[in-house]
Short mmCIF file of C-alpha atoms and ligand atoms in Angstrom, two decimals:
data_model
loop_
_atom_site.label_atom_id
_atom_site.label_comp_id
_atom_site.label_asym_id
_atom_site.label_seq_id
_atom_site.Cartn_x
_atom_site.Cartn_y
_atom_site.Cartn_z
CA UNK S 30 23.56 -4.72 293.48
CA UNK S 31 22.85 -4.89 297.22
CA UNK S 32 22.76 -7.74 299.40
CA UNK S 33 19.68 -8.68 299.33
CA UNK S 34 19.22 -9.25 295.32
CA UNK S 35 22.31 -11.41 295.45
CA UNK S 36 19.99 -13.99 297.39
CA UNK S 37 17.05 -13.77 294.91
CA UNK S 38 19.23 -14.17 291.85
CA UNK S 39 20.23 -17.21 293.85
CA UNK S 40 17.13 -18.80 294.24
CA UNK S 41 15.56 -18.23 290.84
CA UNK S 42 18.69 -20.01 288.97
CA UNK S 43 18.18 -22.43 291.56
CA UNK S 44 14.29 -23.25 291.13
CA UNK S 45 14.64 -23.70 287.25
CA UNK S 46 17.72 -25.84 287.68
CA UNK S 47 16.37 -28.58 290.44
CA UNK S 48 13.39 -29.06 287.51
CA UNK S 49 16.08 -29.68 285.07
CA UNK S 50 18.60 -31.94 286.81
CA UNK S 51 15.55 -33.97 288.34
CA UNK S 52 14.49 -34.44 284.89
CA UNK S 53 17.64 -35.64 283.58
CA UNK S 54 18.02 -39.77 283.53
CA UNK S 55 20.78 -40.60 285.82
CA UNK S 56 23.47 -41.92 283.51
CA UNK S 57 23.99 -38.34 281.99
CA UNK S 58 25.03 -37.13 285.31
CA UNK S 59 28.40 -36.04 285.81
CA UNK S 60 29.19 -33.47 288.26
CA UNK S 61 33.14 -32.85 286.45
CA UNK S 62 32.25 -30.09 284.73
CA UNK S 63 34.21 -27.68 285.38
CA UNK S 64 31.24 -24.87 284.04
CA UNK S 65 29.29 -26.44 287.23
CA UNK S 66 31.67 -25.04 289.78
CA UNK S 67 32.07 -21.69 287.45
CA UNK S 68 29.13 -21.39 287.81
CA UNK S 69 27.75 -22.27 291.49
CA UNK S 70 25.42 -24.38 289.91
CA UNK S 71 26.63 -28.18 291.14
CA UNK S 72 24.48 -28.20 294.28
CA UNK S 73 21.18 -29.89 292.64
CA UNK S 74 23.22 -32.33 291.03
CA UNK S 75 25.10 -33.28 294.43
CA UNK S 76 22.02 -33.55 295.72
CA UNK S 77 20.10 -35.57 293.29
CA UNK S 78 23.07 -37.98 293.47
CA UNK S 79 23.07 -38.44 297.21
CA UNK S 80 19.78 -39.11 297.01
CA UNK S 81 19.54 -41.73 294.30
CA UNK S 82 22.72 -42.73 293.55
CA UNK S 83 25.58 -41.98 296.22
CA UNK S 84 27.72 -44.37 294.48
CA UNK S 85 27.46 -43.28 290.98
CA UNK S 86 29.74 -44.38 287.79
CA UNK S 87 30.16 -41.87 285.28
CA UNK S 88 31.29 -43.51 282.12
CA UNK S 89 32.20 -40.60 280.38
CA UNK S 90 33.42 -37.48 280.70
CA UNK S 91 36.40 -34.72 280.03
CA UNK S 92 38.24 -36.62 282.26
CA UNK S 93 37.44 -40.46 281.18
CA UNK S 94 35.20 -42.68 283.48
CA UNK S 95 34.99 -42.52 287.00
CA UNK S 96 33.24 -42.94 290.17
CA UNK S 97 31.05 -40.21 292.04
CA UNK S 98 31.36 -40.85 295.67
CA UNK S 99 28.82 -38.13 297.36
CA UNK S 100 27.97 -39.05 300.55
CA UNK S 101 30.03 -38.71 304.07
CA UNK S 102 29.98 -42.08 305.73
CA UNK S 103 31.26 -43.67 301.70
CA UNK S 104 33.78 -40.99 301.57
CA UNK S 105 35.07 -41.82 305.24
CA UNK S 106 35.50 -45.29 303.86
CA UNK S 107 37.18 -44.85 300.93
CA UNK S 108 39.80 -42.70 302.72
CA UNK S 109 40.16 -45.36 305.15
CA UNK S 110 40.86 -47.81 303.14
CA UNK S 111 44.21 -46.45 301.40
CA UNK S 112 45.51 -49.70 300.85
CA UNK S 113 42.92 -50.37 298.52
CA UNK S 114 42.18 -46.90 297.18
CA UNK S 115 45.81 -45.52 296.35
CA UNK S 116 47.22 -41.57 295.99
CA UNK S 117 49.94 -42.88 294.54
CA UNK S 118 50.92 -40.39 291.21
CA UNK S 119 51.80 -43.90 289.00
CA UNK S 120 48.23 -44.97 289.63
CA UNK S 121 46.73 -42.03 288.37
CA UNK S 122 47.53 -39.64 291.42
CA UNK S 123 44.93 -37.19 293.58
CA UNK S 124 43.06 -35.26 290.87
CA UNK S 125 40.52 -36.11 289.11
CA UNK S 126 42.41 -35.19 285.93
CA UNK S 127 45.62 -37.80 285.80
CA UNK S 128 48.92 -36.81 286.92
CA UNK S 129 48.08 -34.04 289.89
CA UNK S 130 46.46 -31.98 287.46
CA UNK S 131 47.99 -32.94 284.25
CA UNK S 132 51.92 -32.26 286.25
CA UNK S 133 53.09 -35.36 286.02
CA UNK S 134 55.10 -34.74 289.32
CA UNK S 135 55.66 -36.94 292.44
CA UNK S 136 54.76 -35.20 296.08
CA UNK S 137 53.77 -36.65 299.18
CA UNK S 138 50.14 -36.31 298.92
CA UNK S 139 49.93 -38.20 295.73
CA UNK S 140 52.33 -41.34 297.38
CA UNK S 141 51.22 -44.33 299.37
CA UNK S 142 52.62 -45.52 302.50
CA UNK S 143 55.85 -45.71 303.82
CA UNK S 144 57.23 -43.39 301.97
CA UNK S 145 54.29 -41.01 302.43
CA UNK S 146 54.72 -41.16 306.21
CA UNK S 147 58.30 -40.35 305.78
CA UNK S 148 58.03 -37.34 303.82
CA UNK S 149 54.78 -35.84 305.50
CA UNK S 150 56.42 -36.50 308.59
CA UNK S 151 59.82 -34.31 307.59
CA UNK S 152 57.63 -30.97 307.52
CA UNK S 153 55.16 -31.75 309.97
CA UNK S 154 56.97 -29.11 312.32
CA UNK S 155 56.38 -26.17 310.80
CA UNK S 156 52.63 -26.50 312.21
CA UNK S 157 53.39 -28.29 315.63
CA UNK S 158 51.56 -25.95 318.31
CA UNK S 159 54.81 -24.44 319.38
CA UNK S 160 55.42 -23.22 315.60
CA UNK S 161 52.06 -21.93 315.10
CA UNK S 162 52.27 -19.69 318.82
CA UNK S 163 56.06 -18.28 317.09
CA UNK S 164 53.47 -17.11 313.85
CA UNK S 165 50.48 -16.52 315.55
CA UNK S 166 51.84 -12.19 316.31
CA UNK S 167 53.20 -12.36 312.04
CA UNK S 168 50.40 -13.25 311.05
CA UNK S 169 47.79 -10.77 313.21
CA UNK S 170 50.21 -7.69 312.79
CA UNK S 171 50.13 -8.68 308.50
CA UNK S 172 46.41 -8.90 308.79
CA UNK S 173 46.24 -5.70 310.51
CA UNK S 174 48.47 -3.92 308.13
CA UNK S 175 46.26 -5.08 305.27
CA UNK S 176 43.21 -4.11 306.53
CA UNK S 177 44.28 -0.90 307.25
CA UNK S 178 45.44 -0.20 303.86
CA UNK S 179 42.01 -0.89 302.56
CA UNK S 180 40.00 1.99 300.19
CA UNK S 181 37.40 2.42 302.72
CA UNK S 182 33.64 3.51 300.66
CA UNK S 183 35.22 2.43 297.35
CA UNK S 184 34.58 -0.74 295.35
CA UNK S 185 37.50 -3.21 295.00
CA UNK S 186 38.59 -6.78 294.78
CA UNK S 187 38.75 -8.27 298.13
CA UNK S 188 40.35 -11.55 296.61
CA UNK S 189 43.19 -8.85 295.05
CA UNK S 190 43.67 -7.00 298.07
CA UNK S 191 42.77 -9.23 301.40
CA UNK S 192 42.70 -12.98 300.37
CA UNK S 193 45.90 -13.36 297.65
CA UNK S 194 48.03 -11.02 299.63
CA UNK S 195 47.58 -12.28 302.89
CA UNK S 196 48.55 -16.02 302.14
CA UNK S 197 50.82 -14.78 299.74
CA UNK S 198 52.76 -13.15 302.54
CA UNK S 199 52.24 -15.97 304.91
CA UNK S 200 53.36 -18.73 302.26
CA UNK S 201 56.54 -16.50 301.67
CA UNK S 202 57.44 -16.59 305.75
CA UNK S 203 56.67 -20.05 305.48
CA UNK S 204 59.84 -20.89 303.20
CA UNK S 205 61.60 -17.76 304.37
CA UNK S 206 61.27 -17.11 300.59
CA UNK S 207 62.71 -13.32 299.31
CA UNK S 208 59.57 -11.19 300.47
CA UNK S 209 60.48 -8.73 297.29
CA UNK S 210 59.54 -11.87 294.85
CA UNK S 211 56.67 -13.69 296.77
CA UNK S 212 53.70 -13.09 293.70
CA UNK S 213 55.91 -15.41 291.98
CA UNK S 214 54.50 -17.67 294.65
CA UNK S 215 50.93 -16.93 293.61
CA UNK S 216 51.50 -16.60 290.24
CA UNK S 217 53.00 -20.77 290.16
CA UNK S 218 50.21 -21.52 291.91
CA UNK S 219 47.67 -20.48 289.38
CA UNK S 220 49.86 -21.93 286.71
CA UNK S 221 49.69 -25.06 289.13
CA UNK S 222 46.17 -25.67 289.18
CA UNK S 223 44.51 -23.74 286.19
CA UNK S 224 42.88 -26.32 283.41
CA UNK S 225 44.30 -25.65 279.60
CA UNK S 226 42.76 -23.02 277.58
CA UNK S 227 41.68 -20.73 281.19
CA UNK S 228 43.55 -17.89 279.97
CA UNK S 229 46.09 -18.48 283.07
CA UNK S 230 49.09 -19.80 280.39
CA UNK S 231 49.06 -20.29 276.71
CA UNK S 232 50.48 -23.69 276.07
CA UNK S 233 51.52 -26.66 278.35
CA UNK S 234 55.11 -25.69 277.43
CA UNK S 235 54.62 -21.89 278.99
CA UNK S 236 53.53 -23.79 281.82
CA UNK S 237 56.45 -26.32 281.80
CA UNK S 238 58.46 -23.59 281.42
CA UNK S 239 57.28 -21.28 284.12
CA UNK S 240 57.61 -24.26 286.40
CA UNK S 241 61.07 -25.03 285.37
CA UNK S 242 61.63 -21.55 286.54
CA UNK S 243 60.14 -22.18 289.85
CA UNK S 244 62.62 -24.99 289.95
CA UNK S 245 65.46 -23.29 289.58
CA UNK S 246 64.45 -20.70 292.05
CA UNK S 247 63.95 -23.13 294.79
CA UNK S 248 67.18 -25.04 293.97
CA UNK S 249 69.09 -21.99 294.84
CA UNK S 250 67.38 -21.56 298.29
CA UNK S 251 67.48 -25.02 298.45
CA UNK S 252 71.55 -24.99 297.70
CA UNK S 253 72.05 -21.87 300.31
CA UNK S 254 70.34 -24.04 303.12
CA UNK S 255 71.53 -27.73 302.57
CA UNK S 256 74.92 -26.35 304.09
CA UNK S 257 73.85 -23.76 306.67
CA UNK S 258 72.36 -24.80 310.07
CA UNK S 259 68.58 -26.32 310.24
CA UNK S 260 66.07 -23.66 309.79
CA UNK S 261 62.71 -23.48 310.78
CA UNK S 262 61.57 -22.88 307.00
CA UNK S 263 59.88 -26.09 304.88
CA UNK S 264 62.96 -25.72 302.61
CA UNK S 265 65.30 -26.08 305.35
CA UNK S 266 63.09 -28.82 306.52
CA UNK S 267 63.48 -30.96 303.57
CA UNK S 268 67.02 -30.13 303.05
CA UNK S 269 67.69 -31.43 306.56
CA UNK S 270 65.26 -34.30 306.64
CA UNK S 271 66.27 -37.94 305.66
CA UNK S 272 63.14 -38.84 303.85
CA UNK S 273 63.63 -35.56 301.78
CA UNK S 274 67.17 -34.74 301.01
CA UNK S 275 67.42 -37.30 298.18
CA UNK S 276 64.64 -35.94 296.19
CA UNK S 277 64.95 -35.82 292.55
CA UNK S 278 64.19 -32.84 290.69
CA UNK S 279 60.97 -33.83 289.68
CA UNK S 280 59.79 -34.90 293.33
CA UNK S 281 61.52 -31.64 294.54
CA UNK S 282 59.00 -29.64 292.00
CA UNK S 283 55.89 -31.56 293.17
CA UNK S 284 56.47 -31.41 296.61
CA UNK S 285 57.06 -27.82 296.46
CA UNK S 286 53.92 -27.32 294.38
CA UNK S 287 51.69 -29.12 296.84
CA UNK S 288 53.15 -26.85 299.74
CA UNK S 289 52.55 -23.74 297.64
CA UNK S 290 48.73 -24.82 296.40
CA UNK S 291 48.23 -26.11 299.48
CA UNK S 292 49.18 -23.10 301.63
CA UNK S 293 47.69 -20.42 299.63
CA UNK S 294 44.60 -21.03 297.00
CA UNK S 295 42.34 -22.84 299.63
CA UNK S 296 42.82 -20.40 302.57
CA UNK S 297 42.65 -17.16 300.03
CA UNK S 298 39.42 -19.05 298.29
CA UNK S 299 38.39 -19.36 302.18
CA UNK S 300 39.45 -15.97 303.18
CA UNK S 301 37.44 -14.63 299.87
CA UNK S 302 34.31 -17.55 300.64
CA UNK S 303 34.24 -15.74 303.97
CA UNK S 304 32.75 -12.24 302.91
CA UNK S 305 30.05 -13.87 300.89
CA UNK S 306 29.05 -15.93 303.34
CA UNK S 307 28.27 -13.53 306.01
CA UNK S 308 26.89 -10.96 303.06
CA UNK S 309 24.44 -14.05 302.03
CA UNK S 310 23.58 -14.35 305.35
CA UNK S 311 23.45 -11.13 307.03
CA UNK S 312 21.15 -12.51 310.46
CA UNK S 313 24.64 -14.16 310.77
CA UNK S 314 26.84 -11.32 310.24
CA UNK S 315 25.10 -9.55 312.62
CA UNK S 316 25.36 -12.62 315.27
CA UNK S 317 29.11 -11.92 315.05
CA UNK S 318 29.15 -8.74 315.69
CA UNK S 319 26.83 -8.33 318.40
CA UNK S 320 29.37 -11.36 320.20
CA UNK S 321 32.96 -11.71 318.17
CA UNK S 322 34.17 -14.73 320.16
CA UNK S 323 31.86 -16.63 317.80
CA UNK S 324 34.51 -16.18 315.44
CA UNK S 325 36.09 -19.24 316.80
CA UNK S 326 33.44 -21.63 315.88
CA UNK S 327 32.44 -19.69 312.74
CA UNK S 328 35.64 -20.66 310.84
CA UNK S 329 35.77 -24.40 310.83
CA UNK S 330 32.20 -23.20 309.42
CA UNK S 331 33.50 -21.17 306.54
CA UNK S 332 35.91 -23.66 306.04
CA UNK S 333 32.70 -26.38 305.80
CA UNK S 334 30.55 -23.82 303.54
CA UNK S 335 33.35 -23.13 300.98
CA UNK S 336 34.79 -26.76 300.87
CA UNK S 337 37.98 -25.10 299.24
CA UNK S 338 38.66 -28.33 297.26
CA UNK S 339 35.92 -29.70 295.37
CA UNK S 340 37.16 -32.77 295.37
CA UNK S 341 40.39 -35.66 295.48
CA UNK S 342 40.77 -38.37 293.34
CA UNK S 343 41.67 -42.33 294.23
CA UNK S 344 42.25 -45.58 292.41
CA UNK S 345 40.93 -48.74 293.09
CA UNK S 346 44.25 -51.63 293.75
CA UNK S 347 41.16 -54.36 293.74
CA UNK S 348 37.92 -54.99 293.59
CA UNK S 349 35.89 -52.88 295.79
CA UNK S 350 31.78 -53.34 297.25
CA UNK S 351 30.84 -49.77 298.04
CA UNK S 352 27.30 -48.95 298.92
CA UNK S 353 25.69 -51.78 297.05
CA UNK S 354 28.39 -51.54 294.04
CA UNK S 355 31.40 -53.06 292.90
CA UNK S 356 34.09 -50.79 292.03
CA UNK S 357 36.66 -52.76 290.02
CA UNK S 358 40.65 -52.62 290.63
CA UNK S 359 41.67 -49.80 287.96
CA UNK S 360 38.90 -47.43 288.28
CA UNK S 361 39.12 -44.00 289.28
CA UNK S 362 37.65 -43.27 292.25
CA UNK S 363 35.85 -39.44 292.90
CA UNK S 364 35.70 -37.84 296.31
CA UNK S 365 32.90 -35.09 296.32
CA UNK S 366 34.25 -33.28 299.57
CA UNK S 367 31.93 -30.71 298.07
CA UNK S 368 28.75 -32.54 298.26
CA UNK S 369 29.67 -34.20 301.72
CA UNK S 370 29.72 -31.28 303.15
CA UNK S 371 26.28 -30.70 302.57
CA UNK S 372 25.05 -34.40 303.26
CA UNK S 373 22.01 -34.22 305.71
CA UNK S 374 22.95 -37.71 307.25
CA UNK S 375 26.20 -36.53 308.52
CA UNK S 376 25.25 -32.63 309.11
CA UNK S 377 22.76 -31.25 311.20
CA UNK S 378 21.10 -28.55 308.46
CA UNK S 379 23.53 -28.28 306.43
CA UNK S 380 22.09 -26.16 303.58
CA UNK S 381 22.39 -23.13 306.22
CA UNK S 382 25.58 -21.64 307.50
CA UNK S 383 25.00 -21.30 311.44
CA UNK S 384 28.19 -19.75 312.82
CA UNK S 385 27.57 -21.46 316.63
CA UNK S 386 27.06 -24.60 315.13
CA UNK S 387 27.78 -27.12 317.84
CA UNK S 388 29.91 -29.63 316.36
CA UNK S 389 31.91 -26.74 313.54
CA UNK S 390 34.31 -29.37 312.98
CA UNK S 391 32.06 -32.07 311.43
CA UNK S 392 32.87 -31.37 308.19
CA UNK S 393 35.29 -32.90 305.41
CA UNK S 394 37.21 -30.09 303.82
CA UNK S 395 40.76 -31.14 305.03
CA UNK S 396 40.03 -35.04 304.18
CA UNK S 397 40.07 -37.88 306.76
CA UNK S 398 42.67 -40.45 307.51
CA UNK S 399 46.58 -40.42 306.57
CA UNK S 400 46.69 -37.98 303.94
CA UNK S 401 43.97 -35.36 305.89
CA UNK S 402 45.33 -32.21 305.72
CA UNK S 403 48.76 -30.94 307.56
CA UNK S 404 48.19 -27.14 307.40
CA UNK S 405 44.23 -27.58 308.95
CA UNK S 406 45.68 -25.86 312.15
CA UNK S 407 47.61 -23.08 310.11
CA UNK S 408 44.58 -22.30 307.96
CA UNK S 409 42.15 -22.00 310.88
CA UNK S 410 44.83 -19.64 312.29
CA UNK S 411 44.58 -17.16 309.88
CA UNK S 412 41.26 -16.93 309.28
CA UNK S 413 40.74 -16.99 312.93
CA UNK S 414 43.19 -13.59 313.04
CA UNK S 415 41.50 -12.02 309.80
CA UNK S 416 38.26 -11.83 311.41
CA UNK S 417 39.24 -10.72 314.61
CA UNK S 418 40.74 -8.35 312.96
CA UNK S 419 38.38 -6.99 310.84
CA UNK S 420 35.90 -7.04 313.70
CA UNK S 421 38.20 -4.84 315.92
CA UNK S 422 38.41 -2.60 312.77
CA UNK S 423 34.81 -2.23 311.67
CA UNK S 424 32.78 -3.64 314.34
CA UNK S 425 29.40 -3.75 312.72
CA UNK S 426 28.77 -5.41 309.32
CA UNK S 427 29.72 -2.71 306.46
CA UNK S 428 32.06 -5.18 304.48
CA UNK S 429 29.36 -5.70 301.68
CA UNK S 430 29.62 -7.26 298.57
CA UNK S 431 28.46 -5.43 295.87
CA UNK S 432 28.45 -7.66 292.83
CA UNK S 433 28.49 -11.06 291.78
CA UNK S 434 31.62 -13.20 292.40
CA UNK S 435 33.78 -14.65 289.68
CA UNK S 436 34.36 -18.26 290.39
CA UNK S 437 37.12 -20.44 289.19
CA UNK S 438 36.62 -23.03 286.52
CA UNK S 439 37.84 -26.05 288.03
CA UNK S 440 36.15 -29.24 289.48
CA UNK S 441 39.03 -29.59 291.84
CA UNK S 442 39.47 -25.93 293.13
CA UNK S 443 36.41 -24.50 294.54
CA UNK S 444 37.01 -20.46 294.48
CA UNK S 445 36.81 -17.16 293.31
CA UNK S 446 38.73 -15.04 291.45
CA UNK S 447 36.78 -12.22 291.72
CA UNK S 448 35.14 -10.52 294.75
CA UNK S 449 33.98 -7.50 294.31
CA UNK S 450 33.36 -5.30 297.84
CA UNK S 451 32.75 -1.93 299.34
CA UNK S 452 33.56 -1.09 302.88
CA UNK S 453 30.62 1.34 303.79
CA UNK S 454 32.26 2.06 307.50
C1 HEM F 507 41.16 -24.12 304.38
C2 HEM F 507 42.35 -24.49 304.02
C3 HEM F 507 42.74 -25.87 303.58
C4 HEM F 507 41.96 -26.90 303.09
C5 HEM F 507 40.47 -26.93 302.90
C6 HEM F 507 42.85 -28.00 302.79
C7 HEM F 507 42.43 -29.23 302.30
C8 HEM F 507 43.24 -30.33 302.13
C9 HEM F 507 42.79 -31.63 301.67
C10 HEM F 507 41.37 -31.96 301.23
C11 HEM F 507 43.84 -32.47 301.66
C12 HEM F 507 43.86 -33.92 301.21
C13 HEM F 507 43.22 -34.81 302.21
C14 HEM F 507 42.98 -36.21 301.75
O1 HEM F 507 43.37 -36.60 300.64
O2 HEM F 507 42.39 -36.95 302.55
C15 HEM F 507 44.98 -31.70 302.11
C16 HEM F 507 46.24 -32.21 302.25
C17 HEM F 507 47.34 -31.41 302.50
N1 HEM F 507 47.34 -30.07 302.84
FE1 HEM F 507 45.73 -28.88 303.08
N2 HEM F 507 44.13 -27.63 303.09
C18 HEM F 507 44.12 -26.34 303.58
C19 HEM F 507 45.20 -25.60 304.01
C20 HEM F 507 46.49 -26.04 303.98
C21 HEM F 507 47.66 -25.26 304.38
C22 HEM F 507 47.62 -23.85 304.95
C23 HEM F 507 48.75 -26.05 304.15
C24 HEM F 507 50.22 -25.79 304.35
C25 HEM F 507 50.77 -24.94 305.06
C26 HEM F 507 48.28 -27.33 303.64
C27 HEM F 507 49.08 -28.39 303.30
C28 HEM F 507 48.64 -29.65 302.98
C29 HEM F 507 49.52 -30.79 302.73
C30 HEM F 507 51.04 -30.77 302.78
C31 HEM F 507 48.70 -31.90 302.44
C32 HEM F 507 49.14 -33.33 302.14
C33 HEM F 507 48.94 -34.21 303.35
C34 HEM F 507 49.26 -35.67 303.13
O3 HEM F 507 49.17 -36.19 302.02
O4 HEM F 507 49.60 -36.33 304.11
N3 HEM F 507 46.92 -27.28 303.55
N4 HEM F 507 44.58 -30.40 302.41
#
């Protein structure tokens, strides 16, 4: 399959499927599916929604009832307002599925102020400007060695060889973590995030247990560093900060999961996004090669167009009016980051993906307001280096994809686990 077919299988699905979801009466809507983001096929729905109802109640679905919140400005004011519309894990947490993904485990991102503040605050150094400069020559000498390694004129997963090893390797430096055992790192954070019955782990207690094992790994680092001088490493961080160095085991697990899922599956599903992008729109490609400083406003692009997480979850402490409706104190509150990103009120065009866009950061993927993301700068970073690097590499645009994607099944993470390529240099 060349490029070119990938965009008219694209457009067929799509024509048959804006018939159907206009047809459909408006209470049957719920964009939770996790088959919708499988499948690419949650756009029409989005948009349907934003249209009629941006403030939609969905009163049933895998997940129980919630709230669809789909447009920019409504998100923006739910995630202003976080002292009605809690994180906080005992009110139902950040996912859309209760608990943080069915965990059960306390971290900072799922916690309401102070002690949010306190603990976000205690690894905020590892991406202060001075701490990204130290990793900025890691990271481009990595990328460089990956790239390099690459089976030029054969077909092979880019997610496999680019996207997973890449973070991998900079989530490892990260928490100075043994470099022999960092898929460990990748492998908890599948088991992290993957829905029941996904093929990623049997049963919930193969999961407990493989997390119990993460655990116990971290404990040791987390025993070696306690005593030794500060570190510039998140473990050493924690072990060294007030707010942190009380945690209980359970908090210590959660905390650690956030850093690893937070590090590594939305830059890889970025990293992977990336190639399909620029293979979907090849005028584009070809704009960054014919001029590769564009590569500095095409990435908060990518990071717009692949809106790495779907979505984040909120519940109401008390009555709520919300674009005409009243969202009682208890419900569960929806954040489509997803179909934000592709609201028209907030985003100049934003069905296309223009890599000189003049405002590239006008988009939502990293949140808004005191939980929006800590690692925005890191994550720009590398994908920033990847692409310079594989410009300096292969200067015109031979990185094609060759057949069609396999996307995760999740309504939370938005990425691939397949992407197959050929290098044709
Ligand atoms: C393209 C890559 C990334 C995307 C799209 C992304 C997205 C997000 C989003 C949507 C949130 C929640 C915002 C909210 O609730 O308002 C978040 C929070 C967070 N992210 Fe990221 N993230 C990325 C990369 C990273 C990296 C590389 C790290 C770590 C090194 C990281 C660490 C965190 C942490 C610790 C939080 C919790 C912040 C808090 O609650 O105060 N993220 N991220």
């Amino acid at each position: 399959m060349n490029i070119r077919q990938h965009k008219i299988i694209d457009s067929a699905v799509a024509g048959e499927l804006v018939d159907k979801v206009n047809a459909m009466p408006l209470g049957d809507i719920d964009v939770s599916d996790p088959a919708l983001y499988e499948s690419n096929t949650h756009w029409p729905y989005f948009e349907r929604l934003r249209r009629e109802d941006p403030v939609h109640y969905c009163k049933d679905s895998m997940f129980g009832p919630y709230w669809a919140i789909t447009r920019y400005q409504d998100i923006m004011e739910v995630e202003m307002h976080h002292e009605v519309f809690s994180s906080d894990t005992s009110n139902g947490g950040i996912t859309i599925q209760d608990g943080n993904l069915g965990l059960g485990v306390e971290m900072f991102i799922a916690m309401d102020p102070p002690k949010h503040d306190a603990q976000r605050k205690a690894v905020s150094p590892m991406v202060s400007p001075e701490n990204l400069a130290r990793l900025e020559s890691t990271i481009r000498e990595r990328s460089q060695r990956i790239l390099s390694s690459l089976p030029v004129g054969e077909t092979f997963n880019w997610v496999e060889k680019v996207s997973i090893e890449l973070t991998t390797q900079m989530l490892a430096t990260l928490f100075d973590f043994p470099w022999e055992d960092r898929r460990k790192l990748t492998r908890w954070s599948e088991v992290a995030t993957a829905l029941p019955g996904t093929g990623v782990y049997e049963t919930e207690e193969q999961r407990r247990e493989e997390l119990a094992e993460c655990l116990a790994y971290f404990t040791r680092l987390w025993n070696e560093r306690v005593n030794a001088e500060p570190g510039p490493d998140l473990i050493s961080m924690m072990a060294h900060s007030d707010a942190t160095r009380n945690m209980g085991p359970n908090e210590f697990l959660g905390n650690l999961i956030l850093l690893i899922v937070g590090g590594n599956d939305t830059t890889r599903n970025t990293m992977s996004g990336s190639v399909l992008a620029l293979n979907q729109n090849p005028d584009q490609y070809q704009k960054l090669c014919d001029n590769p400083k564009l590569v500095e406003s095409m990435v908060p692009e990518l990071i717009r167009w692949q809106t790495p997480l779907s979505s984040m979850r909120r519940t109401a402490l008390a009555d709520y009016e919300l674009g005409g409706k009243t969202i009682h104190k208890g419900d569960k509150v929806v954040m489509w980051y997803a179909s934000a990103n592709r609201d028209p009120e907030a985003i100049e065009n934003p069905e296309q993906f223009i890599i000189d866009r003049k405002r590239p950061r006008q988009h939502i993927s990293f949140g808004f307001g005191i939980h929006r993301c800590v690692g925005n700068r890191l994550a720009e970073l590398q994908l920033k280096i990847l692409w310079e690097e594989i410009l300096k590499l292969w200067p015109e645009p031979c990185i094609e994809v060759v057949g069609e994607p396999k996307r995760v099944y999740s309504p939370v993470v938005r990425g691939y686990t397949e992407m197959p390529v050929r290098i044709n240099a």
